[in-house]
Each structure stands twice: as C-alpha cells, then as structure tokens.
mmCIF file with all atom_site columns, C-alpha atoms in Angstrom:
data_model
loop_
_atom_site.group_PDB
_atom_site.id
_atom_site.type_symbol
_atom_site.label_atom_id
_atom_site.label_alt_id
_atom_site.label_comp_id
_atom_site.label_asym_id
_atom_site.label_entity_id
_atom_site.label_seq_id
_atom_site.pdbx_PDB_ins_code
_atom_site.Cartn_x
_atom_site.Cartn_y
_atom_site.Cartn_z
_atom_site.occupancy
_atom_site.B_iso_or_equiv
_atom_site.pdbx_formal_charge
_atom_site.auth_seq_id
_atom_site.auth_comp_id
_atom_site.auth_asym_id
_atom_site.auth_atom_id
_atom_site.pdbx_PDB_model_num
ATOM 1   C CA . MET A 1 1   ? 4.505   0.614   -20.063 1.00 0.00 ? 1   MET A CA 1
ATOM 2   C CA . PHE A 1 2   ? 6.439   0.281   -17.616 1.00 0.00 ? 2   PHE A CA 1
ATOM 3   C CA . VAL A 1 3   ? 10.288  0.896   -17.390 1.00 0.00 ? 3   VAL A CA 1
ATOM 4   C CA . TYR A 1 4   ? 11.509  -1.243  -14.185 1.00 0.00 ? 4   TYR A CA 1
ATOM 5   C CA . GLU A 1 5   ? 14.936  -0.439  -12.823 1.00 0.00 ? 5   GLU A CA 1
ATOM 6   C CA . LYS A 1 6   ? 16.494  -2.523  -10.702 1.00 0.00 ? 6   LYS A CA 1
ATOM 7   C CA . ARG A 1 7   ? 16.754  -1.558  -7.858  1.00 0.00 ? 7   ARG A CA 1
ATOM 8   C CA . LEU A 1 8   ? 14.559  -0.576  -4.527  1.00 0.00 ? 8   LEU A CA 1
ATOM 9   C CA . GLN A 1 9   ? 13.086  3.217   -4.334  1.00 0.00 ? 9   GLN A CA 1
ATOM 10  C CA . HIS A 1 10  ? 14.572  2.707   -0.605  1.00 0.00 ? 10  HIS A CA 1
ATOM 11  C CA . PRO A 1 11  ? 17.553  0.456   0.765   1.00 0.00 ? 11  PRO A CA 1
ATOM 12  C CA . VAL A 1 12  ? 16.614  -2.447  2.589   1.00 0.00 ? 12  VAL A CA 1
ATOM 13  C CA . LYS A 1 13  ? 19.845  -3.752  4.493   1.00 0.00 ? 13  LYS A CA 1
ATOM 14  C CA . ILE A 1 14  ? 18.485  -5.836  7.078   1.00 0.00 ? 14  ILE A CA 1
ATOM 15  C CA . LYS A 1 15  ? 22.209  -7.492  8.729   1.00 0.00 ? 15  LYS A CA 1
ATOM 16  C CA . ASN A 1 16  ? 19.807  -10.184 12.388  1.00 0.00 ? 16  ASN A CA 1
ATOM 17  C CA . SER A 1 17  ? 16.867  -11.872 12.056  1.00 0.00 ? 17  SER A CA 1
ATOM 18  C CA . ASN A 1 18  ? 13.933  -11.142 13.428  1.00 0.00 ? 18  ASN A CA 1
ATOM 19  C CA . PRO A 1 19  ? 10.556  -13.486 12.345  1.00 0.00 ? 19  PRO A CA 1
ATOM 20  C CA . GLN A 1 20  ? 7.938   -12.063 15.122  1.00 0.00 ? 20  GLN A CA 1
ATOM 21  C CA . LEU A 1 21  ? 9.230   -8.496  13.169  1.00 0.00 ? 21  LEU A CA 1
ATOM 22  C CA . ALA A 1 22  ? 8.559   -10.510 9.820   1.00 0.00 ? 22  ALA A CA 1
ATOM 23  C CA . LYS A 1 23  ? 5.136   -11.385 10.806  1.00 0.00 ? 23  LYS A CA 1
ATOM 24  C CA . MET A 1 24  ? 3.741   -8.017  11.532  1.00 0.00 ? 24  MET A CA 1
ATOM 25  C CA . ILE A 1 25  ? 5.777   -6.374  8.292   1.00 0.00 ? 25  ILE A CA 1
ATOM 26  C CA . ILE A 1 26  ? 3.967   -8.626  5.919   1.00 0.00 ? 26  ILE A CA 1
ATOM 27  C CA . THR A 1 27  ? 0.184   -7.650  6.458   1.00 0.00 ? 27  THR A CA 1
ATOM 28  C CA . GLN A 1 28  ? 2.108   -4.573  4.296   1.00 0.00 ? 28  GLN A CA 1
ATOM 29  C CA . TYR A 1 29  ? 2.354   -7.324  1.570   1.00 0.00 ? 29  TYR A CA 1
ATOM 30  C CA . GLY A 1 30  ? -0.524  -7.857  1.378   1.00 0.00 ? 30  GLY A CA 1
ATOM 31  C CA . GLY A 1 31  ? -2.707  -7.405  4.792   1.00 0.00 ? 31  GLY A CA 1
ATOM 32  C CA . PRO A 1 32  ? -6.513  -5.271  3.994   1.00 0.00 ? 32  PRO A CA 1
ATOM 33  C CA . HIS A 1 33  ? -4.494  -1.848  3.960   1.00 0.00 ? 33  HIS A CA 1
ATOM 34  C CA . GLY A 1 34  ? -1.088  -3.770  2.406   1.00 0.00 ? 34  GLY A CA 1
ATOM 35  C CA . GLU A 1 35  ? 1.160   -2.763  -0.891  1.00 0.00 ? 35  GLU A CA 1
ATOM 36  C CA . ILE A 1 36  ? -0.620  -5.436  -3.850  1.00 0.00 ? 36  ILE A CA 1
ATOM 37  C CA . GLY A 1 37  ? -3.673  -3.773  -2.382  1.00 0.00 ? 37  GLY A CA 1
ATOM 38  C CA . ALA A 1 38  ? -3.003  -0.177  -3.351  1.00 0.00 ? 38  ALA A CA 1
ATOM 39  C CA . SER A 1 39  ? -1.151  -0.479  -6.566  1.00 0.00 ? 39  SER A CA 1
ATOM 40  C CA . LEU A 1 40  ? -4.756  -2.941  -7.825  1.00 0.00 ? 40  LEU A CA 1
ATOM 41  C CA . ARG A 1 41  ? -6.275  0.144   -5.914  1.00 0.00 ? 41  ARG A CA 1
ATOM 42  C CA . TYR A 1 42  ? -5.259  2.285   -8.017  1.00 0.00 ? 42  TYR A CA 1
ATOM 43  C CA . LEU A 1 43  ? -4.771  0.660   -11.165 1.00 0.00 ? 43  LEU A CA 1
ATOM 44  C CA . SER A 1 44  ? -7.810  -0.262  -11.658 1.00 0.00 ? 44  SER A CA 1
ATOM 45  C CA . GLN A 1 45  ? -9.174  2.323   -10.586 1.00 0.00 ? 45  GLN A CA 1
ATOM 46  C CA . ARG A 1 46  ? -7.588  4.869   -13.699 1.00 0.00 ? 46  ARG A CA 1
ATOM 47  C CA . TYR A 1 47  ? -9.751  3.177   -16.644 1.00 0.00 ? 47  TYR A CA 1
ATOM 48  C CA . ALA A 1 48  ? -12.860 4.409   -15.158 1.00 0.00 ? 48  ALA A CA 1
ATOM 49  C CA . MET A 1 49  ? -11.404 8.654   -13.443 1.00 0.00 ? 49  MET A CA 1
ATOM 50  C CA . PRO A 1 50  ? -12.673 10.474  -16.794 1.00 0.00 ? 50  PRO A CA 1
ATOM 51  C CA . TYR A 1 51  ? -9.806  13.217  -16.029 1.00 0.00 ? 51  TYR A CA 1
ATOM 52  C CA . PRO A 1 52  ? -7.010  12.828  -17.682 1.00 0.00 ? 52  PRO A CA 1
ATOM 53  C CA . GLU A 1 53  ? -5.232  14.694  -14.719 1.00 0.00 ? 53  GLU A CA 1
ATOM 54  C CA . LEU A 1 54  ? -6.581  12.158  -12.427 1.00 0.00 ? 54  LEU A CA 1
ATOM 55  C CA . ARG A 1 55  ? -5.990  8.737   -14.651 1.00 0.00 ? 55  ARG A CA 1
ATOM 56  C CA . ALA A 1 56  ? -2.482  10.298  -14.166 1.00 0.00 ? 56  ALA A CA 1
ATOM 57  C CA . ILE A 1 57  ? -2.515  10.803  -10.412 1.00 0.00 ? 57  ILE A CA 1
ATOM 58  C CA . LEU A 1 58  ? -3.648  7.171   -9.923  1.00 0.00 ? 58  LEU A CA 1
ATOM 59  C CA . THR A 1 59  ? -0.980  5.727   -12.476 1.00 0.00 ? 59  THR A CA 1
ATOM 60  C CA . ASP A 1 60  ? 2.039   7.347   -10.693 1.00 0.00 ? 60  ASP A CA 1
ATOM 61  C CA . ILE A 1 61  ? 0.709   6.010   -7.539  1.00 0.00 ? 61  ILE A CA 1
ATOM 62  C CA . GLY A 1 62  ? -0.130  2.650   -8.739  1.00 0.00 ? 62  GLY A CA 1
ATOM 63  C CA . THR A 1 63  ? 2.640   1.838   -10.220 1.00 0.00 ? 63  THR A CA 1
ATOM 64  C CA . GLU A 1 64  ? 4.753   3.465   -6.812  1.00 0.00 ? 64  GLU A CA 1
ATOM 65  C CA . GLU A 1 65  ? 3.260   0.371   -4.445  1.00 0.00 ? 65  GLU A CA 1
ATOM 66  C CA . LEU A 1 66  ? 4.061   -1.548  -6.892  1.00 0.00 ? 66  LEU A CA 1
ATOM 67  C CA . GLY A 1 67  ? 7.934   -0.290  -5.927  1.00 0.00 ? 67  GLY A CA 1
ATOM 68  C CA . HIS A 1 68  ? 7.041   -0.151  -2.352  1.00 0.00 ? 68  HIS A CA 1
ATOM 69  C CA . LEU A 1 69  ? 5.960   -3.813  -2.465  1.00 0.00 ? 69  LEU A CA 1
ATOM 70  C CA . GLU A 1 70  ? 9.125   -4.884  -3.449  1.00 0.00 ? 70  GLU A CA 1
ATOM 71  C CA . MET A 1 71  ? 10.163  -2.855  -0.786  1.00 0.00 ? 71  MET A CA 1
ATOM 72  C CA . VAL A 1 72  ? 8.275   -4.898  2.024   1.00 0.00 ? 72  VAL A CA 1
ATOM 73  C CA . GLY A 1 73  ? 8.746   -7.908  0.523   1.00 0.00 ? 73  GLY A CA 1
ATOM 74  C CA . THR A 1 74  ? 12.543  -7.798  0.261   1.00 0.00 ? 74  THR A CA 1
ATOM 75  C CA . ILE A 1 75  ? 12.225  -6.540  4.223   1.00 0.00 ? 75  ILE A CA 1
ATOM 76  C CA . VAL A 1 76  ? 9.803   -9.824  5.155   1.00 0.00 ? 76  VAL A CA 1
ATOM 77  C CA . TYR A 1 77  ? 12.856  -12.235 3.111   1.00 0.00 ? 77  TYR A CA 1
ATOM 78  C CA . GLN A 1 78  ? 15.688  -10.211 4.748   1.00 0.00 ? 78  GLN A CA 1
ATOM 79  C CA . LEU A 1 79  ? 14.397  -11.107 8.109   1.00 0.00 ? 79  LEU A CA 1
ATOM 80  C CA . THR A 1 80  ? 13.237  -14.515 7.535   1.00 0.00 ? 80  THR A CA 1
ATOM 81  C CA . ARG A 1 81  ? 16.614  -15.964 6.027   1.00 0.00 ? 81  ARG A CA 1
ATOM 82  C CA . ASN A 1 82  ? 19.155  -18.174 7.128   1.00 0.00 ? 82  ASN A CA 1
ATOM 83  C CA . LEU A 1 83  ? 16.751  -18.884 10.659  1.00 0.00 ? 83  LEU A CA 1
ATOM 84  C CA . THR A 1 84  ? 17.578  -22.003 12.217  1.00 0.00 ? 84  THR A CA 1
ATOM 85  C CA . PRO A 1 85  ? 14.063  -24.352 12.936  1.00 0.00 ? 85  PRO A CA 1
ATOM 86  C CA . GLU A 1 86  ? 14.809  -23.470 16.724  1.00 0.00 ? 86  GLU A CA 1
ATOM 87  C CA . GLN A 1 87  ? 14.420  -19.633 16.153  1.00 0.00 ? 87  GLN A CA 1
ATOM 88  C CA . ILE A 1 88  ? 11.261  -20.921 14.012  1.00 0.00 ? 88  ILE A CA 1
ATOM 89  C CA . LYS A 1 89  ? 9.271   -22.242 16.070  1.00 0.00 ? 89  LYS A CA 1
ATOM 90  C CA . GLU A 1 90  ? 10.450  -19.814 18.917  1.00 0.00 ? 90  GLU A CA 1
ATOM 91  C CA . ALA A 1 91  ? 9.328   -16.976 17.046  1.00 0.00 ? 91  ALA A CA 1
ATOM 92  C CA . GLY A 1 92  ? 5.799   -18.536 16.270  1.00 0.00 ? 92  GLY A CA 1
ATOM 93  C CA . PHE A 1 93  ? 7.322   -18.896 12.836  1.00 0.00 ? 93  PHE A CA 1
ATOM 94  C CA . ASP A 1 94  ? 6.032   -22.248 12.843  1.00 0.00 ? 94  ASP A CA 1
ATOM 95  C CA . THR A 1 95  ? 2.218   -21.656 11.274  1.00 0.00 ? 95  THR A CA 1
ATOM 96  C CA . TYR A 1 96  ? 3.632   -19.384 8.196   1.00 0.00 ? 96  TYR A CA 1
ATOM 97  C CA . PHE A 1 97  ? 6.933   -21.945 7.735   1.00 0.00 ? 97  PHE A CA 1
ATOM 98  C CA . VAL A 1 98  ? 5.242   -25.010 7.347   1.00 0.00 ? 98  VAL A CA 1
ATOM 99  C CA . ASP A 1 99  ? 2.584   -23.603 4.425   1.00 0.00 ? 99  ASP A CA 1
ATOM 100 C CA . HIS A 1 100 ? 5.130   -21.230 2.824   1.00 0.00 ? 100 HIS A CA 1
ATOM 101 C CA . THR A 1 101 ? 9.142   -21.976 3.751   1.00 0.00 ? 101 THR A CA 1
ATOM 102 C CA . THR A 1 102 ? 10.543  -18.807 3.294   1.00 0.00 ? 102 THR A CA 1
ATOM 103 C CA . GLY A 1 103 ? 8.248   -17.522 0.367   1.00 0.00 ? 103 GLY A CA 1
ATOM 104 C CA . VAL A 1 104 ? 6.628   -13.739 0.754   1.00 0.00 ? 104 VAL A CA 1
ATOM 105 C CA . TYR A 1 105 ? 3.578   -15.105 0.547   1.00 0.00 ? 105 TYR A CA 1
ATOM 106 C CA . PRO A 1 106 ? 0.418   -12.136 0.656   1.00 0.00 ? 106 PRO A CA 1
ATOM 107 C CA . ILE A 1 107 ? -1.133  -12.889 4.044   1.00 0.00 ? 107 ILE A CA 1
ATOM 108 C CA . ALA A 1 108 ? -2.001  -10.866 6.728   1.00 0.00 ? 108 ALA A CA 1
ATOM 109 C CA . ALA A 1 109 ? -0.287  -10.556 10.132  1.00 0.00 ? 109 ALA A CA 1
ATOM 110 C CA . SER A 1 110 ? -2.687  -12.059 11.103  1.00 0.00 ? 110 SER A CA 1
ATOM 111 C CA . GLY A 1 111 ? -2.787  -14.807 8.717   1.00 0.00 ? 111 GLY A CA 1
ATOM 112 C CA . VAL A 1 112 ? -6.065  -14.326 6.595   1.00 0.00 ? 112 VAL A CA 1
ATOM 113 C CA . PRO A 1 113 ? -4.594  -14.518 2.993   1.00 0.00 ? 113 PRO A CA 1
ATOM 114 C CA . PHE A 1 114 ? -4.956  -11.794 0.604   1.00 0.00 ? 114 PHE A CA 1
ATOM 115 C CA . SER A 1 115 ? -8.534  -10.242 -0.933  1.00 0.00 ? 115 SER A CA 1
ATOM 116 C CA . ALA A 1 116 ? -9.314  -7.661  -3.531  1.00 0.00 ? 116 ALA A CA 1
ATOM 117 C CA . SER A 1 117 ? -12.242 -7.428  -1.270  1.00 0.00 ? 117 SER A CA 1
ATOM 118 C CA . THR A 1 118 ? -10.236 -5.294  1.331   1.00 0.00 ? 118 THR A CA 1
ATOM 119 C CA . PHE A 1 119 ? -10.509 -2.751  -1.258  1.00 0.00 ? 119 PHE A CA 1
ATOM 120 C CA . ALA A 1 120 ? -13.052 -0.568  -3.935  1.00 0.00 ? 120 ALA A CA 1
ATOM 121 C CA . VAL A 1 121 ? -13.087 -0.092  -7.291  1.00 0.00 ? 121 VAL A CA 1
ATOM 122 C CA . THR A 1 122 ? -16.863 1.997   -7.531  1.00 0.00 ? 122 THR A CA 1
ATOM 123 C CA . GLY A 1 123 ? -15.701 3.912   -11.441 1.00 0.00 ? 123 GLY A CA 1
ATOM 124 C CA . ASP A 1 124 ? -17.499 6.925   -9.209  1.00 0.00 ? 124 ASP A CA 1
ATOM 125 C CA . THR A 1 125 ? -15.258 9.933   -9.483  1.00 0.00 ? 125 THR A CA 1
ATOM 126 C CA . ILE A 1 126 ? -15.743 11.086  -6.176  1.00 0.00 ? 126 ILE A CA 1
ATOM 127 C CA . ALA A 1 127 ? -16.291 7.938   -4.592  1.00 0.00 ? 127 ALA A CA 1
ATOM 128 C CA . ASP A 1 128 ? -13.280 6.205   -5.455  1.00 0.00 ? 128 ASP A CA 1
ATOM 129 C CA . LEU A 1 129 ? -10.853 9.244   -4.293  1.00 0.00 ? 129 LEU A CA 1
ATOM 130 C CA . HIS A 1 130 ? -12.368 9.647   -1.108  1.00 0.00 ? 130 HIS A CA 1
ATOM 131 C CA . GLU A 1 131 ? -11.492 5.858   -0.765  1.00 0.00 ? 131 GLU A CA 1
ATOM 132 C CA . ASP A 1 132 ? -8.498  6.336   -1.695  1.00 0.00 ? 132 ASP A CA 1
ATOM 133 C CA . LEU A 1 133 ? -7.774  9.039   0.636   1.00 0.00 ? 133 LEU A CA 1
ATOM 134 C CA . SER A 1 134 ? -8.873  6.606   3.321   1.00 0.00 ? 134 SER A CA 1
ATOM 135 C CA . ALA A 1 135 ? -6.569  3.601   2.114   1.00 0.00 ? 135 ALA A CA 1
ATOM 136 C CA . GLU A 1 136 ? -3.203  6.303   2.591   1.00 0.00 ? 136 GLU A CA 1
ATOM 137 C CA . GLN A 1 137 ? -3.824  6.976   6.019   1.00 0.00 ? 137 GLN A CA 1
ATOM 138 C CA . LYS A 1 138 ? -4.815  2.965   7.144   1.00 0.00 ? 138 LYS A CA 1
ATOM 139 C CA . ALA A 1 139 ? -1.457  2.163   5.531   1.00 0.00 ? 139 ALA A CA 1
ATOM 140 C CA . ARG A 1 140 ? 0.013   5.069   7.340   1.00 0.00 ? 140 ARG A CA 1
ATOM 141 C CA . MET A 1 141 ? -2.450  3.586   10.486  1.00 0.00 ? 141 MET A CA 1
ATOM 142 C CA . SER A 1 142 ? -0.101  0.488   9.549   1.00 0.00 ? 142 SER A CA 1
ATOM 143 C CA . TYR A 1 143 ? 2.999   1.372   9.507   1.00 0.00 ? 143 TYR A CA 1
ATOM 144 C CA . ASP A 1 144 ? 2.364   3.472   12.588  1.00 0.00 ? 144 ASP A CA 1
ATOM 145 C CA . ASN A 1 145 ? 1.779   0.309   14.180  1.00 0.00 ? 145 ASN A CA 1
ATOM 146 C CA . ILE A 1 146 ? 4.752   -1.041  12.659  1.00 0.00 ? 146 ILE A CA 1
ATOM 147 C CA . LEU A 1 147 ? 7.313   1.370   14.338  1.00 0.00 ? 147 LEU A CA 1
ATOM 148 C CA . ARG A 1 148 ? 5.511   0.924   17.870  1.00 0.00 ? 148 ARG A CA 1
ATOM 149 C CA . PHE A 1 149 ? 7.611   -2.524  17.784  1.00 0.00 ? 149 PHE A CA 1
ATOM 150 C CA . ALA A 1 150 ? 10.466  -2.330  15.652  1.00 0.00 ? 150 ALA A CA 1
ATOM 151 C CA . ASP A 1 151 ? 13.692  -0.928  17.260  1.00 0.00 ? 151 ASP A CA 1
ATOM 152 C CA . ASP A 1 152 ? 16.029  -2.182  14.224  1.00 0.00 ? 152 ASP A CA 1
ATOM 153 C CA . PRO A 1 153 ? 17.145  1.072   13.278  1.00 0.00 ? 153 PRO A CA 1
ATOM 154 C CA . ASP A 1 154 ? 17.994  -1.304  9.752   1.00 0.00 ? 154 ASP A CA 1
ATOM 155 C CA . VAL A 1 155 ? 14.106  -2.347  9.872   1.00 0.00 ? 155 VAL A CA 1
ATOM 156 C CA . ARG A 1 156 ? 12.791  1.270   11.674  1.00 0.00 ? 156 ARG A CA 1
ATOM 157 C CA . GLU A 1 157 ? 14.198  3.205   8.008   1.00 0.00 ? 157 GLU A CA 1
ATOM 158 C CA . PRO A 1 158 ? 12.545  1.435   5.482   1.00 0.00 ? 158 PRO A CA 1
ATOM 159 C CA . ILE A 1 159 ? 9.435   1.581   7.502   1.00 0.00 ? 159 ILE A CA 1
ATOM 160 C CA . LYS A 1 160 ? 9.755   4.834   8.063   1.00 0.00 ? 160 LYS A CA 1
ATOM 161 C CA . PHE A 1 161 ? 10.420  5.858   4.161   1.00 0.00 ? 161 PHE A CA 1
ATOM 162 C CA . LEU A 1 162 ? 7.535   4.329   3.224   1.00 0.00 ? 162 LEU A CA 1
ATOM 163 C CA . ARG A 1 163 ? 4.927   5.632   6.462   1.00 0.00 ? 163 ARG A CA 1
ATOM 164 C CA . ALA A 1 164 ? 6.379   8.954   4.564   1.00 0.00 ? 164 ALA A CA 1
ATOM 165 C CA . ARG A 1 165 ? 5.133   7.861   1.289   1.00 0.00 ? 165 ARG A CA 1
ATOM 166 C CA . GLU A 1 166 ? 1.784   7.319   2.492   1.00 0.00 ? 166 GLU A CA 1
ATOM 167 C CA . ILE A 1 167 ? 1.841   10.601  3.966   1.00 0.00 ? 167 ILE A CA 1
ATOM 168 C CA . VAL A 1 168 ? 2.553   12.667  0.118   1.00 0.00 ? 168 VAL A CA 1
ATOM 169 C CA . HIS A 1 169 ? -0.022  9.717   -2.091  1.00 0.00 ? 169 HIS A CA 1
ATOM 170 C CA . PHE A 1 170 ? -2.733  11.755  1.087   1.00 0.00 ? 170 PHE A CA 1
ATOM 171 C CA . GLN A 1 171 ? -1.179  14.952  0.059   1.00 0.00 ? 171 GLN A CA 1
ATOM 172 C CA . ARG A 1 172 ? -1.908  13.760  -3.686  1.00 0.00 ? 172 ARG A CA 1
ATOM 173 C CA . PHE A 1 173 ? -5.503  12.251  -3.519  1.00 0.00 ? 173 PHE A CA 1
ATOM 174 C CA . GLY A 1 174 ? -6.917  15.816  -2.310  1.00 0.00 ? 174 GLY A CA 1
ATOM 175 C CA . GLU A 1 175 ? -4.584  17.278  -4.865  1.00 0.00 ? 175 GLU A CA 1
ATOM 176 C CA . GLY A 1 176 ? -6.603  15.300  -7.105  1.00 0.00 ? 176 GLY A CA 1
ATOM 177 C CA . LEU A 1 177 ? -10.277 15.768  -4.831  1.00 0.00 ? 177 LEU A CA 1
ATOM 178 C CA . ARG A 1 178 ? -9.805  19.814  -5.519  1.00 0.00 ? 178 ARG A CA 1
ATOM 179 C CA . ILE A 1 179 ? -9.045  18.903  -8.825  1.00 0.00 ? 179 ILE A CA 1
ATOM 180 C CA . LEU A 1 180 ? -12.209 17.140  -8.944  1.00 0.00 ? 180 LEU A CA 1
ATOM 181 C CA . THR A 1 181 ? -14.161 19.774  -7.494  1.00 0.00 ? 181 THR A CA 1
ATOM 182 C CA . ASP A 1 182 ? -13.270 22.465  -10.615 1.00 0.00 ? 182 ASP A CA 1
ATOM 183 C CA . LYS A 1 183 ? -14.542 20.665  -13.188 1.00 0.00 ? 183 LYS A CA 1
ATOM 184 C CA . LEU A 1 184 ? -18.023 19.378  -10.997 1.00 0.00 ? 184 LEU A CA 1
ATOM 185 C CA . ASP A 1 185 ? -21.800 20.947  -11.966 1.00 0.00 ? 185 ASP A CA 1
ATOM 186 C CA . SER A 1 186 ? -21.789 24.309  -10.310 1.00 0.00 ? 186 SER A CA 1
ATOM 187 C CA . LYS A 1 187 ? -24.761 22.284  -7.434  1.00 0.00 ? 187 LYS A CA 1
ATOM 188 C CA . ASN A 1 188 ? -24.355 20.424  -5.246  1.00 0.00 ? 188 ASN A CA 1
ATOM 189 C CA . PHE A 1 189 ? -23.190 17.807  -6.557  1.00 0.00 ? 189 PHE A CA 1
ATOM 190 C CA . TYR A 1 190 ? -23.457 14.555  -4.157  1.00 0.00 ? 190 TYR A CA 1
ATOM 191 C CA . ALA A 1 191 ? -26.896 15.516  -4.657  1.00 0.00 ? 191 ALA A CA 1
ATOM 192 C CA . PHE A 1 192 ? -27.339 16.220  -8.130  1.00 0.00 ? 192 PHE A CA 1
ATOM 193 C CA . ASN A 1 193 ? -26.390 13.965  -10.892 1.00 0.00 ? 193 ASN A CA 1
ATOM 194 C CA . PRO A 1 194 ? -26.673 15.072  -14.305 1.00 0.00 ? 194 PRO A CA 1
ATOM 195 C CA . SER A 1 195 ? -27.896 11.628  -14.957 1.00 0.00 ? 195 SER A CA 1
ATOM 196 C CA . PHE A 1 196 ? -30.947 11.497  -13.113 1.00 0.00 ? 196 PHE A CA 1
ATOM 197 C CA . ASP A 1 197 ? -32.659 14.126  -15.139 1.00 0.00 ? 197 ASP A CA 1
ATOM 198 C CA . LYS A 1 198 ? -32.836 12.129  -18.685 1.00 0.00 ? 198 LYS A CA 1
ATOM 199 C CA . LYS A 1 199 ? -36.035 11.309  -19.387 1.00 0.00 ? 199 LYS A CA 1
#
C-alpha cells in the first residue's frame, strides 16, 4: 500500500514558458528511458523476486519513480501553460497541441507514444537486476542530454535532482546484485541452474 503526500519530491516552480524544452523533457515522462517505464518495470519485477531484500529495493525505487513521473509531468505542464497560438506554432509544439492541447501525455521526444515494450520483466533475478542497472544509466543519460539544452535555472534544478536520483538508484541496484551474489550457489551461476539437473 502506498501513502501519497501532496507535495513533489523536489520543488518545481518554473516562471517562463518554453514549449521547445517541454518537447524534450516529456521523453522522461513516457519515452523509452522515462519514469513511467521505470516505475512499471520495478513494481512488476518485484512479484517474481525471490529475496525479500531485493523485493524491498524494487518496491522502494518503483514507488519513488512514480514521484519522479509526477515531477516530470509538472515540469512539462509549467513549461507549456499560458501559451499563445503564436508561441505554440513558433516552437513546433503545434503537432503535439493538436492531439493533447497542453495535457501531459506519455510520449517520447521523438513523438512515439509510451509502450511497455521499452522494458523487460523476465522473472530471472540476474537478468532483471542487470536490466535495472542499465535502465538507470539510460535515464541518467537522458537527463544529461536534457541539461545540454536547458539553460533556465528553474528547469535545471529539478532536472539535476532527478539525474542525481538515477545515480542513487543505480547504486542501490548494484547493492542488490551484491546481495544476490552472496545468496547464489558457489558454482558459476551463469553456467549452473539447479533445475537443469532434474531428471
């Protein structure tokens, strides 16, 4: 069960509209390395995770990613509110606007809508943890790329916060991999699977 606090994990108070920047940042809402995929990945993987310590990590991070989704949605909304038709057209935001006005829709910067095919849930502990480590690095990379284009400090600060949290999540999943290694059979786990020995 989750408890919702009516506040963002980090404040978002953007004064100036910038639909061009919003078109890039929205990729962290519904793009291939975005927060909706991250939350669904971790909250789905936890069901097949055989170790309570690792289930706890997946639940904690999956829940936090929902908070990040809320932050990214808020950033996109604040960057696009109160736009004039001229600003919309000039920024190339008109194609998005026609379908969604200034609603926050899960989409990549390229315009591709969110798809669960951007993440994996295998039920294999090692495969899933490596998927998670990779996902956090790809999310960090996306935030790095956004920071290359964002010069507004009102936007940069929450984006830098989100980027830092991706690094922390990567470290947590690394700890999870070490926990798993301590629990595995002493043989090389990648070459050994006890279920293969069943007659």
